[in-house]
């Protein structure tokens, strides 16, 4: 530790023994630095602060009714892309900087300078932005900031309206396309139903297999009724074959066949009821018509064959049996025709068995397409109304409000260089350079300062020391030298103080 202190003391003695090296070096370095500082051109920075207010009162009121984009995200993206080449070219045109560029290379330098010196910063809240630009011309700096601020506000308002307009146009085009698709799907579905009438799934509340089962039940029921009608007809024939037609009084022979008339009237009423429900081709209607025609023919035939009242006529029982036979025969024929019609329909249904799955599959596909088109059309229609309302809201109100907190102004003091700070750094650097030079010379040309240094250099023991006694003239010269050293060093600080005073007073004004 003692050796280290001795070594440091030796270094300090080397520097102290060469004060003029320190002072002259400091003066040279300081003068060169300050002259260079004065030659650095001034640069002025213009700045503006703008607040983006996206908290509109209409947004919560119209939530769920209108399309509300993420305004904060859009503003962030717009801010990040503000300093782009198209915008920089627009700024150059707005500030007439493009007039200074005579060639494409010069224009590239203008764009590069704008890109280098333009800054856009956001605060921690994300809603307050600072636009700054630095240039040698303070007026031009303000113009550039004003131009970029204008572009920032216009893009913020214009992009939202442009997005809404584009969305409305796209939705309208899609609505027209889906309207055509929906009409086409409706026509295809209608034509398919007409073409495959009777084969549609669930038609008349029944499917194909239910129709087959019902048709089989109706056929069995009709066969039973036909069998009963044929038995009655055969029974009447057997009874008529053993009856004497001449056992009757004159009173009965004068009858106008009231049984046939009553039967015809009942069948006509039943026919009217059936026509209210079915078409004329329905088997029951056809059978009823045939039965009425047969009864009418039987009535006419009986009227023609009737004998005068004064003579002998057929017996009452014979007439009744004859009418019953005619009715039973007509009913049997009608049921037979009805059964034949059922057999024909059953055969037709059985023949369509292979067609049913194909019809159901195609019908399901057509229905699915129609439902999809209808759902998309209704969704687009709803979205179109929302987009329309959003456009009205954008046009009549300001969803995003740009508030300029600090407008750009022409700067009066340069932002670069900071000459007071730079002058202080130059002074400190000059002193360090002087001390370093004195230390370096001391290492190259060391001086003997102590007994140990002599013994270390000569490797001989020191036998004695002779003290130097200064006379008056030597002391006077040494004193004057120290005065000049102090004046020289003080002059350096006086010059520094003058520089600081000048620029601090300029900044205060």
Tab-separated table of C-alpha atoms in Angstrom:
chain	number	residue	atom	x	y	z
A	1	UNK	CA	0.000	0.000	0.000
A	2	UNK	CA	2.891	2.362	0.857
A	3	UNK	CA	4.546	1.627	-2.489
A	4	UNK	CA	1.299	2.375	-4.324
A	5	UNK	CA	0.977	5.708	-2.593
A	6	UNK	CA	4.558	6.530	-3.443
A	7	UNK	CA	3.910	5.659	-7.078
A	8	UNK	CA	0.793	7.828	-7.248
A	9	UNK	CA	2.671	10.641	-5.545
A	10	UNK	CA	5.364	10.325	-8.192
A	11	UNK	CA	2.785	10.573	-10.997
A	12	UNK	CA	1.293	13.672	-9.394
A	13	UNK	CA	4.752	15.226	-9.050
A	14	UNK	CA	5.470	14.556	-12.736
A	15	UNK	CA	2.270	16.340	-13.769
A	16	UNK	CA	2.777	19.220	-11.319
A	17	UNK	CA	6.300	19.788	-12.555
A	18	UNK	CA	5.008	20.436	-16.085
A	19	UNK	CA	2.140	22.967	-15.611
A	20	UNK	CA	2.745	24.721	-18.912
A	21	UNK	CA	2.218	21.472	-20.789
A	22	UNK	CA	-1.171	21.117	-19.122
A	23	UNK	CA	-2.196	24.767	-19.673
A	24	UNK	CA	-1.044	25.057	-23.294
A	25	UNK	CA	-2.579	21.723	-24.258
A	26	UNK	CA	-5.868	22.684	-22.589
A	27	UNK	CA	-5.887	26.032	-24.428
A	28	UNK	CA	-5.219	24.411	-27.796
A	29	UNK	CA	-7.809	21.665	-27.383
A	30	UNK	CA	-10.434	24.057	-25.959
A	31	UNK	CA	-9.944	26.629	-28.718
A	32	UNK	CA	-10.148	24.000	-31.432
A	33	UNK	CA	-13.248	22.470	-29.824
A	34	UNK	CA	-15.032	25.774	-29.274
A	35	UNK	CA	-14.257	26.980	-32.799
A	36	UNK	CA	-15.612	23.700	-34.170
A	37	UNK	CA	-18.682	24.065	-31.945
A	38	UNK	CA	-19.351	27.531	-33.331
A	39	UNK	CA	-19.166	26.179	-36.869
A	40	UNK	CA	-21.775	23.481	-36.242
A	41	UNK	CA	-24.976	24.636	-38.017
A	42	UNK	CA	-28.032	25.220	-35.867
A	43	UNK	CA	-30.972	22.850	-36.207
A	44	UNK	CA	-34.463	23.791	-35.078
A	45	UNK	CA	-37.119	21.372	-33.946
A	46	UNK	CA	-40.832	22.073	-34.355
A	47	UNK	CA	-43.300	19.856	-32.517
A	48	UNK	CA	-47.029	19.408	-32.077
A	49	UNK	CA	-49.089	17.309	-29.696
A	50	UNK	CA	-52.449	15.847	-30.684
A	51	UNK	CA	-54.935	13.937	-28.539
A	52	UNK	CA	-57.040	11.209	-30.171
A	53	UNK	CA	-60.377	11.018	-28.351
A	54	UNK	CA	-62.188	7.796	-29.254
A	55	UNK	CA	-64.524	7.708	-26.246
A	56	UNK	CA	-67.645	8.906	-28.028
A	57	UNK	CA	-70.966	8.863	-26.172
A	58	UNK	CA	-72.697	7.285	-29.180
A	59	UNK	CA	-70.587	4.144	-29.061
A	60	UNK	CA	-72.202	2.600	-25.941
A	61	UNK	CA	-75.627	3.886	-26.999
A	62	UNK	CA	-75.435	2.214	-30.435
A	63	UNK	CA	-73.648	-0.908	-29.243
A	64	UNK	CA	-75.059	-3.987	-30.981
A	65	UNK	CA	-76.903	-1.878	-33.568
A	66	UNK	CA	-74.077	-0.467	-35.640
A	67	UNK	CA	-70.726	-1.835	-36.752
A	68	UNK	CA	-68.126	-0.406	-34.377
A	69	UNK	CA	-64.515	-1.112	-35.361
A	70	UNK	CA	-61.665	-1.062	-32.871
A	71	UNK	CA	-60.858	2.639	-33.070
A	72	UNK	CA	-57.812	2.458	-30.796
A	73	UNK	CA	-56.260	-0.312	-32.851
A	74	UNK	CA	-56.920	1.566	-36.087
A	75	UNK	CA	-55.351	4.740	-34.699
A	76	UNK	CA	-52.305	2.781	-33.533
A	77	UNK	CA	-51.831	1.203	-36.952
A	78	UNK	CA	-52.339	4.559	-38.637
A	79	UNK	CA	-49.750	6.174	-36.355
A	80	UNK	CA	-47.239	3.403	-36.999
A	81	UNK	CA	-47.652	3.773	-40.764
A	82	UNK	CA	-47.848	7.569	-40.806
A	83	UNK	CA	-44.193	8.094	-41.703
A	84	UNK	CA	-44.419	6.089	-44.924
A	85	UNK	CA	-43.061	7.020	-48.326
A	86	UNK	CA	-46.442	8.078	-49.820
A	87	UNK	CA	-47.078	10.339	-46.843
A	88	UNK	CA	-43.530	11.732	-46.964
A	89	UNK	CA	-43.955	12.530	-50.656
A	90	UNK	CA	-47.231	14.236	-49.824
A	91	UNK	CA	-45.510	16.277	-47.094
A	92	UNK	CA	-42.792	17.303	-49.563
A	93	UNK	CA	-45.447	18.557	-51.982
A	94	UNK	CA	-47.409	20.362	-49.273
A	95	UNK	CA	-44.282	22.206	-48.050
A	96	UNK	CA	-42.833	22.883	-51.542
A	97	UNK	CA	-39.737	20.878	-50.684
A	98	UNK	CA	-40.189	19.001	-53.943
A	99	UNK	CA	-39.504	22.237	-55.837
A	100	UNK	CA	-35.935	22.199	-54.505
A	101	UNK	CA	-35.347	18.747	-55.973
A	102	UNK	CA	-34.439	19.029	-59.632
A	103	UNK	CA	-33.513	15.386	-60.144
A	104	UNK	CA	-34.823	12.069	-58.804
A	105	UNK	CA	-31.647	11.695	-56.741
A	106	UNK	CA	-32.278	15.031	-55.040
A	107	UNK	CA	-35.870	13.998	-54.378
A	108	UNK	CA	-34.609	10.818	-52.765
A	109	UNK	CA	-32.379	12.892	-50.479
A	110	UNK	CA	-35.359	15.060	-49.520
A	111	UNK	CA	-37.420	11.955	-48.663
A	112	UNK	CA	-34.489	10.450	-46.756
A	113	UNK	CA	-34.047	13.668	-44.745
A	114	UNK	CA	-37.740	13.700	-43.859
A	115	UNK	CA	-37.670	10.054	-42.872
A	116	UNK	CA	-34.566	10.589	-40.717
A	117	UNK	CA	-35.638	13.726	-38.879
A	118	UNK	CA	-39.389	13.122	-38.518
A	119	UNK	CA	-40.524	11.423	-35.313
A	120	UNK	CA	-43.922	10.321	-34.026
A	121	UNK	CA	-44.054	9.312	-30.382
A	122	UNK	CA	-46.920	8.054	-28.265
A	123	UNK	CA	-47.285	8.542	-24.547
A	124	UNK	CA	-47.879	5.696	-22.164
A	125	UNK	CA	-51.640	6.236	-22.370
A	126	UNK	CA	-51.615	5.617	-26.136
A	127	UNK	CA	-53.995	8.492	-26.949
A	128	UNK	CA	-51.519	11.404	-26.949
A	129	UNK	CA	-49.114	11.675	-29.877
A	130	UNK	CA	-46.170	14.028	-30.423
A	131	UNK	CA	-45.069	14.901	-33.961
A	132	UNK	CA	-41.607	16.489	-34.249
A	133	UNK	CA	-39.296	17.490	-37.096
A	134	UNK	CA	-35.793	18.964	-37.023
A	135	UNK	CA	-34.320	21.185	-39.760
A	136	UNK	CA	-31.950	24.112	-40.191
A	137	UNK	CA	-34.867	26.275	-41.323
A	138	UNK	CA	-37.267	26.859	-38.395
A	139	UNK	CA	-40.112	27.953	-40.686
A	140	UNK	CA	-39.762	24.832	-42.805
A	141	UNK	CA	-39.720	22.702	-39.672
A	142	UNK	CA	-43.067	24.161	-38.593
A	143	UNK	CA	-44.554	23.637	-42.087
A	144	UNK	CA	-43.492	19.994	-42.142
A	145	UNK	CA	-45.022	19.310	-38.723
A	146	UNK	CA	-48.235	21.094	-39.742
A	147	UNK	CA	-48.433	19.074	-42.970
A	148	UNK	CA	-47.909	15.762	-41.179
A	149	UNK	CA	-50.458	16.746	-38.538
A	150	UNK	CA	-52.994	17.480	-41.287
A	151	UNK	CA	-52.336	14.104	-42.914
A	152	UNK	CA	-52.690	12.365	-39.545
A	153	UNK	CA	-56.095	13.928	-38.879
A	154	UNK	CA	-57.370	13.464	-42.448
A	155	UNK	CA	-56.330	9.824	-42.536
A	156	UNK	CA	-57.994	9.194	-39.205
A	157	UNK	CA	-61.316	10.622	-40.347
A	158	UNK	CA	-61.144	9.592	-43.993
A	159	UNK	CA	-60.110	5.986	-43.473
A	160	UNK	CA	-63.088	5.266	-41.226
A	161	UNK	CA	-65.537	6.714	-43.749
A	162	UNK	CA	-63.763	4.925	-46.584
A	163	UNK	CA	-63.965	1.616	-44.731
A	164	UNK	CA	-67.686	2.078	-44.080
A	165	UNK	CA	-68.347	3.027	-47.723
A	166	UNK	CA	-66.379	0.025	-48.989
A	167	UNK	CA	-68.241	-2.254	-46.584
A	168	UNK	CA	-71.608	-0.923	-47.711
A	169	UNK	CA	-70.694	-1.392	-51.375
A	170	UNK	CA	-69.483	-4.933	-50.775
A	171	UNK	CA	-72.605	-5.872	-48.799
A	172	UNK	CA	-74.864	-4.419	-51.511
A	173	UNK	CA	-73.073	-6.453	-54.170
A	174	UNK	CA	-73.357	-9.595	-52.083
A	175	UNK	CA	-77.041	-8.899	-51.444
A	176	UNK	CA	-77.702	-8.730	-55.183
A	177	UNK	CA	-75.823	-11.975	-55.761
A	178	UNK	CA	-77.622	-13.780	-52.952
A	179	UNK	CA	-80.980	-12.412	-54.084
A	180	UNK	CA	-80.405	-14.013	-57.486
A	181	UNK	CA	-79.230	-17.247	-55.845
A	182	UNK	CA	-82.253	-17.262	-53.526
A	183	UNK	CA	-84.702	-16.730	-56.406
A	184	UNK	CA	-83.003	-19.483	-58.395
A	185	UNK	CA	-83.177	-21.846	-55.419
A	186	UNK	CA	-86.871	-21.020	-54.898
A	187	UNK	CA	-87.659	-21.729	-58.559
A	188	UNK	CA	-85.677	-24.969	-58.499
A	189	UNK	CA	-87.495	-26.085	-55.361
A	190	UNK	CA	-90.900	-25.158	-56.813
A	191	UNK	CA	-90.243	-26.946	-60.114
A	192	UNK	CA	-88.960	-29.991	-58.274
A	193	UNK	CA	-92.134	-30.173	-56.168
A	194	UNK	CA	-94.315	-29.882	-59.276
A	195	UNK	CA	-92.294	-32.520	-61.131
A	196	UNK	CA	-92.334	-34.975	-58.218
A	197	UNK	CA	-95.857	-34.390	-56.905
A	198	UNK	CA	-96.905	-37.335	-54.769
A	199	UNK	CA	-93.313	-38.383	-54.091
A	200	UNK	CA	-92.322	-35.546	-51.798
A	201	UNK	CA	-91.345	-36.567	-48.259
A	202	UNK	CA	-94.051	-35.709	-45.757
A	203	UNK	CA	-96.549	-34.743	-48.459
A	204	UNK	CA	-100.159	-34.553	-47.171
A	205	UNK	CA	-98.829	-35.412	-43.751
A	206	UNK	CA	-97.606	-38.866	-44.837
A	207	UNK	CA	-94.480	-40.360	-46.226
A	208	UNK	CA	-94.193	-42.984	-48.926
A	209	UNK	CA	-94.376	-46.041	-46.686
A	210	UNK	CA	-97.390	-44.665	-44.840
A	211	UNK	CA	-99.135	-44.297	-48.213
A	212	UNK	CA	-98.309	-47.917	-49.087
A	213	UNK	CA	-99.702	-49.110	-45.763
A	214	UNK	CA	-102.872	-46.996	-46.098
A	215	UNK	CA	-103.374	-48.200	-49.667
A	216	UNK	CA	-103.122	-51.832	-48.554
A	217	UNK	CA	-105.663	-51.206	-45.780
A	218	UNK	CA	-108.061	-49.544	-48.247
A	219	UNK	CA	-107.650	-52.435	-50.695
A	220	UNK	CA	-108.462	-54.993	-47.990
A	221	UNK	CA	-111.465	-52.963	-46.851
A	222	UNK	CA	-112.734	-52.597	-50.436
A	223	UNK	CA	-112.269	-56.329	-51.095
A	224	UNK	CA	-114.376	-57.122	-48.038
A	225	UNK	CA	-117.086	-54.677	-49.123
A	226	UNK	CA	-117.007	-56.138	-52.673
A	227	UNK	CA	-117.332	-59.652	-51.308
A	228	UNK	CA	-120.354	-58.623	-49.224
A	229	UNK	CA	-121.949	-56.820	-52.201
A	230	UNK	CA	-121.469	-59.871	-54.446
A	231	UNK	CA	-123.005	-62.130	-51.790
A	232	UNK	CA	-126.050	-59.859	-51.538
A	233	UNK	CA	-126.347	-59.748	-55.335
A	234	UNK	CA	-126.214	-63.565	-55.585
A	235	UNK	CA	-128.756	-63.880	-52.781
A	236	UNK	CA	-131.172	-61.550	-54.578
A	237	UNK	CA	-130.764	-63.549	-57.784
A	238	UNK	CA	-131.593	-66.792	-56.010
A	239	UNK	CA	-134.665	-65.239	-54.412
A	240	UNK	CA	-135.885	-63.746	-57.720
A	241	UNK	CA	-135.544	-67.076	-59.495
A	242	UNK	CA	-138.245	-68.561	-57.201
A	243	UNK	CA	-140.687	-65.614	-56.964
A	244	UNK	CA	-144.028	-65.290	-58.934
A	245	UNK	CA	-144.267	-61.797	-60.454
A	246	UNK	CA	-148.112	-61.851	-60.837
A	247	UNK	CA	-149.173	-61.815	-57.209
A	248	UNK	CA	-149.886	-58.169	-56.663
A	249	UNK	CA	-152.830	-55.820	-56.399
A	250	UNK	CA	-153.485	-52.796	-58.544
A	251	UNK	CA	-152.611	-50.374	-55.763
A	252	UNK	CA	-148.994	-51.497	-55.556
A	253	UNK	CA	-148.497	-51.579	-59.339
A	254	UNK	CA	-149.242	-47.884	-59.522
A	255	UNK	CA	-146.138	-47.019	-57.421
A	256	UNK	CA	-143.552	-44.607	-58.841
A	257	UNK	CA	-140.493	-46.542	-57.516
A	258	UNK	CA	-140.002	-44.483	-54.331
A	259	UNK	CA	-137.143	-46.763	-53.135
A	260	UNK	CA	-135.030	-46.029	-56.213
A	261	UNK	CA	-135.721	-42.303	-55.929
A	262	UNK	CA	-134.724	-42.261	-52.274
A	263	UNK	CA	-131.543	-44.216	-53.062
A	264	UNK	CA	-130.630	-41.885	-55.911
A	265	UNK	CA	-131.207	-38.836	-53.710
A	266	UNK	CA	-128.986	-40.273	-50.970
A	267	UNK	CA	-126.205	-41.072	-53.451
A	268	UNK	CA	-126.348	-37.548	-54.917
A	269	UNK	CA	-125.956	-36.009	-51.472
A	270	UNK	CA	-122.998	-38.294	-50.803
A	271	UNK	CA	-121.514	-37.289	-54.190
A	272	UNK	CA	-121.781	-33.589	-53.317
A	273	UNK	CA	-119.971	-34.213	-50.052
A	274	UNK	CA	-117.145	-36.101	-51.781
A	275	UNK	CA	-116.690	-33.373	-54.405
A	276	UNK	CA	-115.978	-30.861	-51.660
A	277	UNK	CA	-112.932	-32.906	-50.616
A	278	UNK	CA	-111.643	-34.673	-53.740
A	279	UNK	CA	-111.415	-34.326	-57.501
A	280	UNK	CA	-113.685	-36.084	-59.992
A	281	UNK	CA	-111.037	-38.772	-60.572
A	282	UNK	CA	-111.213	-39.965	-56.980
A	283	UNK	CA	-112.295	-43.678	-56.928
A	284	UNK	CA	-115.263	-43.141	-54.539
A	285	UNK	CA	-116.628	-40.330	-56.729
A	286	UNK	CA	-116.315	-42.436	-59.889
A	287	UNK	CA	-118.017	-45.406	-58.226
A	288	UNK	CA	-120.853	-43.220	-56.874
A	289	UNK	CA	-121.466	-41.719	-60.317
A	290	UNK	CA	-121.627	-45.185	-61.890
A	291	UNK	CA	-124.094	-46.352	-59.242
A	292	UNK	CA	-126.342	-43.314	-59.790
A	293	UNK	CA	-126.310	-43.901	-63.561
A	294	UNK	CA	-127.235	-47.565	-63.117
A	295	UNK	CA	-130.092	-46.666	-60.746
A	296	UNK	CA	-131.379	-44.072	-63.213
A	297	UNK	CA	-131.276	-46.657	-66.014
A	298	UNK	CA	-133.035	-49.204	-63.835
A	299	UNK	CA	-135.710	-46.657	-62.977
A	300	UNK	CA	-136.363	-45.880	-66.642
A	301	UNK	CA	-136.429	-49.560	-67.561
A	302	UNK	CA	-138.914	-50.325	-64.822
A	303	UNK	CA	-141.162	-47.417	-65.824
A	304	UNK	CA	-141.317	-48.654	-69.422
A	305	UNK	CA	-142.094	-52.237	-68.446
A	306	UNK	CA	-144.867	-51.254	-66.016
A	307	UNK	CA	-148.405	-52.424	-67.105
A	308	UNK	CA	-151.639	-50.400	-66.784
A	309	UNK	CA	-153.130	-50.083	-63.354
A	310	UNK	CA	-156.315	-51.891	-64.300
A	311	UNK	CA	-154.444	-55.088	-65.190
A	312	UNK	CA	-152.520	-57.494	-63.111
A	313	UNK	CA	-149.018	-56.336	-62.021
A	314	UNK	CA	-146.023	-57.914	-60.431
A	315	UNK	CA	-145.997	-58.579	-56.739
A	316	UNK	CA	-144.594	-56.071	-54.256
A	317	UNK	CA	-141.929	-58.506	-53.036
A	318	UNK	CA	-140.779	-59.139	-56.563
A	319	UNK	CA	-140.367	-55.427	-57.224
A	320	UNK	CA	-138.420	-54.914	-54.021
A	321	UNK	CA	-136.142	-57.840	-54.781
A	322	UNK	CA	-135.589	-56.563	-58.301
A	323	UNK	CA	-134.619	-53.088	-57.006
A	324	UNK	CA	-132.331	-54.601	-54.374
A	325	UNK	CA	-130.701	-56.757	-57.041
A	326	UNK	CA	-130.052	-53.723	-59.204
A	327	UNK	CA	-128.600	-51.807	-56.254
A	328	UNK	CA	-126.434	-54.726	-55.157
A	329	UNK	CA	-125.208	-55.252	-58.723
A	330	UNK	CA	-124.403	-51.538	-59.111
A	331	UNK	CA	-122.671	-51.436	-55.745
A	332	UNK	CA	-120.602	-54.510	-56.604
A	333	UNK	CA	-119.554	-52.983	-59.914
A	334	UNK	CA	-118.684	-49.705	-58.207
A	335	UNK	CA	-116.603	-51.491	-55.568
A	336	UNK	CA	-114.906	-53.515	-58.271
A	337	UNK	CA	-113.990	-50.321	-60.135
A	338	UNK	CA	-112.807	-48.772	-56.905
A	339	UNK	CA	-110.681	-51.852	-56.151
A	340	UNK	CA	-109.194	-51.748	-59.646
A	341	UNK	CA	-108.304	-48.084	-59.131
A	342	UNK	CA	-106.635	-48.941	-55.809
A	343	UNK	CA	-104.693	-51.751	-57.471
A	344	UNK	CA	-103.526	-49.328	-60.159
A	345	UNK	CA	-102.437	-46.727	-57.596
A	346	UNK	CA	-100.728	-49.408	-55.502
A	347	UNK	CA	-98.829	-50.695	-58.519
A	348	UNK	CA	-97.825	-47.112	-59.359
A	349	UNK	CA	-96.576	-46.512	-55.814
A	350	UNK	CA	-94.657	-49.793	-55.820
A	351	UNK	CA	-93.083	-48.786	-59.111
A	352	UNK	CA	-91.904	-45.538	-57.550
A	353	UNK	CA	-90.087	-47.292	-54.704
A	354	UNK	CA	-86.670	-46.886	-56.322
A	355	UNK	CA	-87.368	-43.232	-57.067
A	356	UNK	CA	-88.251	-42.258	-53.485
A	357	UNK	CA	-84.701	-42.187	-51.975
A	358	UNK	CA	-83.414	-40.228	-54.954
A	359	UNK	CA	-86.241	-37.704	-54.624
A	360	UNK	CA	-85.694	-37.366	-50.875
A	361	UNK	CA	-81.946	-36.846	-51.334
A	362	UNK	CA	-82.376	-34.266	-54.087
A	363	UNK	CA	-85.134	-32.522	-52.138
A	364	UNK	CA	-82.924	-32.366	-49.031
A	365	UNK	CA	-80.088	-30.868	-51.113
A	366	UNK	CA	-82.374	-28.250	-52.672
A	367	UNK	CA	-83.875	-27.411	-49.283
A	368	UNK	CA	-80.425	-27.150	-47.699
A	369	UNK	CA	-79.197	-24.811	-50.442
A	370	UNK	CA	-82.331	-22.708	-50.118
A	371	UNK	CA	-81.985	-22.472	-46.331
A	372	UNK	CA	-78.304	-21.485	-46.615
A	373	UNK	CA	-79.013	-18.806	-49.210
A	374	UNK	CA	-81.963	-17.511	-47.204
A	375	UNK	CA	-79.956	-17.380	-43.964
A	376	UNK	CA	-77.018	-15.617	-45.646
A	377	UNK	CA	-79.360	-13.202	-47.391
A	378	UNK	CA	-81.124	-12.290	-44.163
A	379	UNK	CA	-77.752	-11.924	-42.388
A	380	UNK	CA	-76.406	-9.675	-45.151
A	381	UNK	CA	-79.609	-7.655	-45.085
A	382	UNK	CA	-79.213	-7.097	-41.344
A	383	UNK	CA	-75.520	-6.275	-41.704
A	384	UNK	CA	-76.314	-3.906	-44.537
A	385	UNK	CA	-78.698	-1.955	-42.331
A	386	UNK	CA	-76.041	-1.849	-39.601
A	387	UNK	CA	-73.432	-0.618	-42.083
A	388	UNK	CA	-75.860	1.990	-43.403
A	389	UNK	CA	-76.554	3.248	-39.886
A	390	UNK	CA	-72.820	3.233	-39.164
A	391	UNK	CA	-72.222	5.324	-42.275
A	392	UNK	CA	-74.853	7.822	-41.197
A	393	UNK	CA	-73.253	7.980	-37.767
A	394	UNK	CA	-69.805	8.520	-39.310
A	395	UNK	CA	-71.069	11.277	-41.617
A	396	UNK	CA	-73.101	13.187	-39.043
A	397	UNK	CA	-70.935	12.704	-35.963
A	398	UNK	CA	-67.246	12.423	-35.129
A	399	UNK	CA	-66.583	9.011	-33.660
A	400	UNK	CA	-62.893	9.923	-33.415
A	401	UNK	CA	-62.078	13.457	-32.333
A	402	UNK	CA	-58.559	14.783	-32.979
A	403	UNK	CA	-57.733	17.543	-30.505
A	404	UNK	CA	-54.530	19.494	-31.146
A	405	UNK	CA	-53.106	20.177	-27.687
A	406	UNK	CA	-49.980	22.056	-28.814
A	407	UNK	CA	-50.037	23.388	-32.384
A	408	UNK	CA	-46.703	23.625	-34.226
A	409	UNK	CA	-44.813	26.916	-33.831
A	410	UNK	CA	-41.692	28.425	-35.387
A	411	UNK	CA	-38.867	27.567	-32.916
A	412	UNK	CA	-36.762	30.518	-31.770
A	413	UNK	CA	-33.852	28.613	-30.254
A	414	UNK	CA	-32.001	25.745	-31.881
A	415	UNK	CA	-32.532	22.278	-30.537
A	416	UNK	CA	-29.076	21.173	-31.687
A	417	UNK	CA	-26.331	21.584	-30.779
A	418	UNK	CA	-26.691	22.203	-27.055
A	419	UNK	CA	-23.769	24.618	-26.959
A	420	UNK	CA	-23.608	25.224	-23.175
A	421	UNK	CA	-23.373	21.504	-22.561
A	422	UNK	CA	-20.999	21.012	-25.470
A	423	UNK	CA	-18.745	23.907	-24.274
A	424	UNK	CA	-18.552	22.329	-20.817
A	425	UNK	CA	-17.631	18.964	-22.295
A	426	UNK	CA	-14.944	20.600	-24.471
A	427	UNK	CA	-13.432	22.393	-21.442
A	428	UNK	CA	-13.389	19.222	-19.402
A	429	UNK	CA	-11.888	17.312	-22.302
A	430	UNK	CA	-9.199	19.991	-22.803
A	431	UNK	CA	-8.111	19.758	-19.155
A	432	UNK	CA	-8.046	15.974	-19.339
A	433	UNK	CA	-5.928	16.153	-22.511
A	434	UNK	CA	-3.445	18.520	-20.804
A	435	UNK	CA	-3.098	16.281	-17.769
A	436	UNK	CA	-2.729	13.226	-19.977
A	437	UNK	CA	0.018	14.888	-22.030
A	438	UNK	CA	1.936	15.895	-18.875
A	439	UNK	CA	1.606	12.372	-17.504
A	440	UNK	CA	2.815	10.857	-20.794
A	441	UNK	CA	5.879	13.143	-20.910
A	442	UNK	CA	6.601	12.249	-17.286
A	443	UNK	CA	6.635	8.581	-18.224
A	444	UNK	CA	8.912	9.185	-21.205
A	445	UNK	CA	11.288	11.545	-19.330
A	446	UNK	CA	11.045	10.653	-15.648
A	447	UNK	CA	12.581	12.897	-12.976
A	448	UNK	CA	14.451	11.756	-9.878
A	449	UNK	CA	12.363	12.746	-6.900
A	450	UNK	CA	13.586	10.566	-4.004
A	451	UNK	CA	16.388	8.443	-2.573
A	452	UNK	CA	14.684	5.235	-3.614
A	453	UNK	CA	14.364	6.319	-7.254
A	454	UNK	CA	18.165	6.990	-7.429
A	455	UNK	CA	18.986	3.619	-5.876
A	456	UNK	CA	16.521	1.904	-8.251
A	457	UNK	CA	18.119	3.538	-11.311
A	458	UNK	CA	21.857	3.127	-10.333
A	459	UNK	CA	21.728	-0.027	-8.182
A	460	UNK	CA	24.155	1.750	-5.815
A	461	UNK	CA	23.509	2.817	-2.254
A	462	UNK	CA	22.944	6.501	-1.610
A	463	UNK	CA	25.676	7.934	0.640
A	464	UNK	CA	24.322	11.481	1.086
A	465	UNK	CA	22.017	14.295	-0.074
A	466	UNK	CA	22.929	17.873	-1.035
A	467	UNK	CA	20.142	20.443	-0.413
A	468	UNK	CA	19.412	23.058	-3.101
A	469	UNK	CA	19.279	26.560	-1.683
A	470	UNK	CA	17.321	29.015	-3.882
A	471	UNK	CA	18.375	32.638	-4.056
A	472	UNK	CA	16.032	35.639	-4.269
A	473	UNK	CA	16.165	35.865	-8.045
A	474	UNK	CA	15.235	32.211	-8.434
A	475	UNK	CA	12.328	32.560	-6.047
A	476	UNK	CA	11.096	35.652	-7.934
A	477	UNK	CA	11.146	33.859	-11.281
A	478	UNK	CA	9.323	30.905	-9.800
A	479	UNK	CA	6.677	33.189	-8.298
A	480	UNK	CA	6.134	35.012	-11.573
A	481	UNK	CA	5.820	31.726	-13.419
A	482	UNK	CA	3.049	30.636	-11.071
A	483	UNK	CA	1.263	33.966	-11.585
A	484	UNK	CA	1.368	33.546	-15.376
A	485	UNK	CA	0.170	29.985	-15.033
A	486	UNK	CA	-2.794	31.110	-12.937
A	487	UNK	CA	-3.609	33.926	-15.360
A	488	UNK	CA	-3.454	31.535	-18.328
A	489	UNK	CA	-5.659	28.957	-16.643
A	490	UNK	CA	-8.032	31.659	-15.413
A	491	UNK	CA	-8.255	33.095	-18.929
A	492	UNK	CA	-9.381	29.707	-20.156
A	493	UNK	CA	-12.216	29.682	-17.640
A	494	UNK	CA	-13.075	33.315	-18.447
A	495	UNK	CA	-13.505	32.409	-22.109
A	496	UNK	CA	-15.664	29.449	-21.062
A	497	UNK	CA	-17.769	31.705	-18.823
A	498	UNK	CA	-18.247	34.155	-21.685
A	499	UNK	CA	-19.463	31.407	-23.992
A	500	UNK	CA	-21.882	30.085	-21.365
A	501	UNK	CA	-23.212	33.577	-20.582
A	502	UNK	CA	-23.863	34.308	-24.242
A	503	UNK	CA	-25.883	31.177	-24.960
A	504	UNK	CA	-27.732	31.159	-21.656
A	505	UNK	CA	-28.854	34.742	-22.235
A	506	UNK	CA	-29.926	33.848	-25.787
A	507	UNK	CA	-31.969	30.955	-24.445
A	508	UNK	CA	-33.584	33.205	-21.819
A	509	UNK	CA	-34.693	35.668	-24.478
